[in-house]
């Protein structure tokens, strides 16, 4: 009933490609394995008409088993926000299994349960990050999604760190060569989260961010 592994002096150990990438990128193996599966799946159907799908992968990197880290999802707000989304962003919800029927059911019960729970909890954070990347003032985003401003800043910092980690990981895996520049772009956008005037200023060639 139980598998056993017998190790002798002649036993050879060899790193897998994922294990080697995790070591070089400085990422926990279990987290690396989980995001590797997410990236592999997304490779076949990646939506690049906006940043939402890439942000979903960044959020997935930092996600716990329920996707409810940092703050809880307000299902009433999630439903209303979903109904106002453009077709492209709604297509990400559909890709992840969120149908109109489920949306109506969620509106009636005001709860998220079952296999979709983790995905919808992640998507809630994606909607928050999309607004932030669109330079919506932080206090408006906080009010819109019923989230404390401090948590929003934590989400931004956590997402930037996640995007940076994914870039390091993709540098080590030839299969993910196409992801590197995409997540570098996301990282740059997250680093610039501020006012509209700051975004335009940082586009100037002689201006750069200095980390002290």
Short mmCIF file of C-alpha atoms in Angstrom, two decimals:
data_model
loop_
_atom_site.label_atom_id
_atom_site.label_comp_id
_atom_site.label_asym_id
_atom_site.label_seq_id
_atom_site.Cartn_x
_atom_site.Cartn_y
_atom_site.Cartn_z
CA UNK A 1 0.00 0.00 0.00
CA UNK A 2 2.96 2.33 0.52
CA UNK A 3 5.77 3.11 -1.87
CA UNK A 4 9.27 2.91 -0.47
CA UNK A 5 12.46 4.46 -1.76
CA UNK A 6 15.65 2.55 -1.05
CA UNK A 7 18.86 4.59 -1.17
CA UNK A 8 22.32 3.05 -1.31
CA UNK A 9 25.83 4.38 -1.75
CA UNK A 10 25.53 3.96 -5.51
CA UNK A 11 22.22 5.85 -5.77
CA UNK A 12 22.48 8.86 -8.07
CA UNK A 13 20.51 12.04 -7.50
CA UNK A 14 19.73 14.42 -10.33
CA UNK A 15 17.84 17.71 -10.29
CA UNK A 16 14.78 18.04 -12.49
CA UNK A 17 14.55 21.06 -14.78
CA UNK A 18 11.94 22.61 -12.47
CA UNK A 19 14.06 21.89 -9.39
CA UNK A 20 17.13 23.46 -10.99
CA UNK A 21 15.11 26.52 -12.04
CA UNK A 22 13.65 26.85 -8.55
CA UNK A 23 17.14 26.73 -6.99
CA UNK A 24 18.63 29.31 -9.37
CA UNK A 25 15.61 31.61 -9.11
CA UNK A 26 15.59 31.34 -5.32
CA UNK A 27 11.96 30.18 -5.16
CA UNK A 28 10.43 27.52 -2.95
CA UNK A 29 10.05 24.26 -4.92
CA UNK A 30 6.36 23.72 -4.16
CA UNK A 31 5.56 27.28 -5.24
CA UNK A 32 7.67 26.81 -8.36
CA UNK A 33 5.88 23.60 -9.25
CA UNK A 34 2.46 25.26 -8.84
CA UNK A 35 3.28 28.33 -10.95
CA UNK A 36 4.96 26.12 -13.56
CA UNK A 37 1.67 24.27 -14.00
CA UNK A 38 -0.23 27.58 -14.24
CA UNK A 39 2.19 28.99 -16.82
CA UNK A 40 2.14 25.79 -18.86
CA UNK A 41 -1.65 25.81 -19.00
CA UNK A 42 -1.86 29.51 -19.82
CA UNK A 43 0.66 29.11 -22.66
CA UNK A 44 -2.00 27.39 -24.77
CA UNK A 45 -4.64 30.12 -24.40
CA UNK A 46 -2.98 33.30 -23.15
CA UNK A 47 -5.07 36.47 -23.49
CA UNK A 48 -2.83 39.42 -24.32
CA UNK A 49 -5.32 42.11 -25.31
CA UNK A 50 -4.89 43.58 -21.82
CA UNK A 51 -2.91 42.88 -18.62
CA UNK A 52 -5.60 40.86 -16.80
CA UNK A 53 -4.40 37.34 -17.66
CA UNK A 54 -0.77 38.14 -16.83
CA UNK A 55 -1.89 39.68 -13.54
CA UNK A 56 -3.86 36.52 -12.80
CA UNK A 57 -0.65 34.49 -13.13
CA UNK A 58 1.17 36.91 -10.83
CA UNK A 59 -1.62 36.66 -8.25
CA UNK A 60 -1.53 32.85 -8.61
CA UNK A 61 2.17 32.88 -7.71
CA UNK A 62 1.38 34.52 -4.36
CA UNK A 63 -1.89 32.66 -3.76
CA UNK A 64 -2.71 30.30 -0.95
CA UNK A 65 -4.92 27.23 -1.42
CA UNK A 66 -8.11 29.31 -1.27
CA UNK A 67 -6.79 32.46 -2.91
CA UNK A 68 -8.05 34.53 0.02
CA UNK A 69 -4.70 35.89 1.25
CA UNK A 70 -4.55 39.58 2.26
CA UNK A 71 -8.31 40.24 2.05
CA UNK A 72 -11.63 38.51 1.48
CA UNK A 73 -13.62 38.68 -1.75
CA UNK A 74 -16.84 40.67 -1.57
CA UNK A 75 -19.04 38.61 -3.90
CA UNK A 76 -21.61 41.39 -4.30
CA UNK A 77 -18.90 43.78 -5.50
CA UNK A 78 -17.34 41.04 -7.64
CA UNK A 79 -20.65 40.42 -9.42
CA UNK A 80 -21.28 44.10 -10.07
CA UNK A 81 -17.70 44.60 -11.30
CA UNK A 82 -17.98 41.57 -13.58
CA UNK A 83 -21.12 42.92 -15.21
CA UNK A 84 -19.31 46.17 -16.05
CA UNK A 85 -16.21 44.52 -17.52
CA UNK A 86 -15.27 44.83 -21.17
CA UNK A 87 -15.60 41.75 -23.34
CA UNK A 88 -11.88 40.97 -23.25
CA UNK A 89 -11.66 40.83 -19.46
CA UNK A 90 -14.91 38.87 -19.25
CA UNK A 91 -13.34 36.34 -21.60
CA UNK A 92 -10.70 35.62 -18.92
CA UNK A 93 -13.49 34.79 -16.47
CA UNK A 94 -15.07 32.50 -19.08
CA UNK A 95 -11.74 30.85 -19.78
CA UNK A 96 -11.43 29.98 -16.09
CA UNK A 97 -14.92 28.44 -16.02
CA UNK A 98 -17.02 31.35 -14.79
CA UNK A 99 -20.22 31.28 -16.87
CA UNK A 100 -23.22 33.60 -16.91
CA UNK A 101 -25.22 30.95 -15.03
CA UNK A 102 -22.65 30.91 -12.24
CA UNK A 103 -22.69 34.72 -12.16
CA UNK A 104 -26.48 34.72 -11.66
CA UNK A 105 -26.21 32.05 -8.95
CA UNK A 106 -23.48 34.02 -7.20
CA UNK A 107 -25.65 37.16 -7.30
CA UNK A 108 -28.48 35.26 -5.58
CA UNK A 109 -26.44 33.44 -2.92
CA UNK A 110 -23.70 36.10 -2.50
CA UNK A 111 -21.20 33.30 -1.91
CA UNK A 112 -18.42 31.57 -3.80
CA UNK A 113 -18.01 27.85 -3.21
CA UNK A 114 -16.57 24.79 -4.92
CA UNK A 115 -13.67 24.52 -7.39
CA UNK A 116 -14.20 28.07 -8.66
CA UNK A 117 -13.66 29.64 -5.24
CA UNK A 118 -9.89 29.96 -5.52
CA UNK A 119 -10.09 31.30 -9.09
CA UNK A 120 -12.69 33.94 -8.22
CA UNK A 121 -10.74 35.01 -5.14
CA UNK A 122 -7.72 35.51 -7.38
CA UNK A 123 -9.77 37.32 -10.04
CA UNK A 124 -11.02 39.75 -7.40
CA UNK A 125 -7.43 40.81 -6.80
CA UNK A 126 -6.85 40.98 -10.55
CA UNK A 127 -9.69 43.51 -10.89
CA UNK A 128 -8.13 45.56 -8.10
CA UNK A 129 -4.72 45.49 -9.80
CA UNK A 130 -6.21 46.38 -13.20
CA UNK A 131 -7.73 49.53 -11.71
CA UNK A 132 -4.41 50.37 -10.03
CA UNK A 133 -2.46 49.90 -13.27
CA UNK A 134 -5.02 52.15 -14.98
CA UNK A 135 -3.91 54.80 -12.45
CA UNK A 136 -7.23 54.95 -10.61
CA UNK A 137 -6.54 56.82 -7.34
CA UNK A 138 -5.85 54.43 -4.45
CA UNK A 139 -8.65 55.80 -2.26
CA UNK A 140 -11.18 55.19 -5.04
CA UNK A 141 -9.94 51.61 -5.57
CA UNK A 142 -10.08 50.98 -1.81
CA UNK A 143 -13.65 52.22 -1.64
CA UNK A 144 -14.73 50.40 -4.81
CA UNK A 145 -13.54 46.99 -3.60
CA UNK A 146 -13.98 47.51 0.15
CA UNK A 147 -10.27 47.03 0.87
CA UNK A 148 -8.04 49.00 3.25
CA UNK A 149 -5.47 51.23 1.55
CA UNK A 150 -2.64 49.54 3.42
CA UNK A 151 -3.71 46.18 2.01
CA UNK A 152 -3.68 47.64 -1.49
CA UNK A 153 -0.08 48.75 -1.05
CA UNK A 154 0.80 45.30 0.28
CA UNK A 155 -0.90 43.74 -2.77
CA UNK A 156 1.11 45.97 -5.11
CA UNK A 157 4.41 45.13 -3.38
CA UNK A 158 3.59 41.43 -3.24
CA UNK A 159 2.61 41.39 -6.92
CA UNK A 160 5.78 43.22 -7.96
CA UNK A 161 7.85 40.66 -6.04
CA UNK A 162 5.87 37.84 -7.65
CA UNK A 163 6.39 39.24 -11.15
CA UNK A 164 10.12 39.56 -10.47
CA UNK A 165 10.29 35.96 -9.25
CA UNK A 166 8.46 34.72 -12.36
CA UNK A 167 10.94 36.61 -14.56
CA UNK A 168 13.85 34.87 -12.80
CA UNK A 169 12.11 31.52 -13.16
CA UNK A 170 11.39 31.99 -16.87
CA UNK A 171 15.06 32.84 -17.45
CA UNK A 172 15.90 29.30 -16.33
CA UNK A 173 13.26 27.44 -18.36
CA UNK A 174 13.58 27.41 -22.15
CA UNK A 175 9.90 26.47 -22.53
CA UNK A 176 8.92 29.84 -21.06
CA UNK A 177 11.17 32.07 -23.18
CA UNK A 178 8.12 34.04 -24.37
CA UNK A 179 7.04 34.97 -20.83
CA UNK A 180 10.15 36.87 -19.74
CA UNK A 181 9.50 40.15 -21.55
CA UNK A 182 5.79 40.02 -20.71
CA UNK A 183 6.37 39.81 -16.97
CA UNK A 184 9.15 42.37 -17.15
CA UNK A 185 6.51 44.72 -18.56
CA UNK A 186 4.13 43.87 -15.72
CA UNK A 187 6.92 44.44 -13.19
CA UNK A 188 7.67 47.85 -14.69
CA UNK A 189 3.99 48.81 -14.56
CA UNK A 190 3.69 47.74 -10.92
CA UNK A 191 6.84 49.67 -10.01
CA UNK A 192 5.30 52.80 -11.53
CA UNK A 193 1.98 52.63 -9.69
CA UNK A 194 1.32 56.27 -8.86
CA UNK A 195 -0.28 59.31 -10.40
CA UNK A 196 -0.91 59.80 -14.09
CA UNK A 197 1.68 62.59 -14.13
CA UNK A 198 4.33 60.26 -12.68
CA UNK A 199 3.59 57.59 -15.29
CA UNK A 200 4.21 60.07 -18.11
CA UNK A 201 7.35 61.42 -16.42
CA UNK A 202 8.91 57.98 -16.07
CA UNK A 203 8.53 57.40 -19.82
CA UNK A 204 11.16 60.08 -20.44
CA UNK A 205 14.56 58.54 -21.33
CA UNK A 206 16.51 60.62 -18.79
CA UNK A 207 14.23 59.77 -15.87
CA UNK A 208 14.45 56.57 -13.84
CA UNK A 209 13.44 55.18 -10.46
CA UNK A 210 16.21 55.06 -7.87
CA UNK A 211 15.73 52.53 -5.06
CA UNK A 212 17.30 53.72 -1.82
#
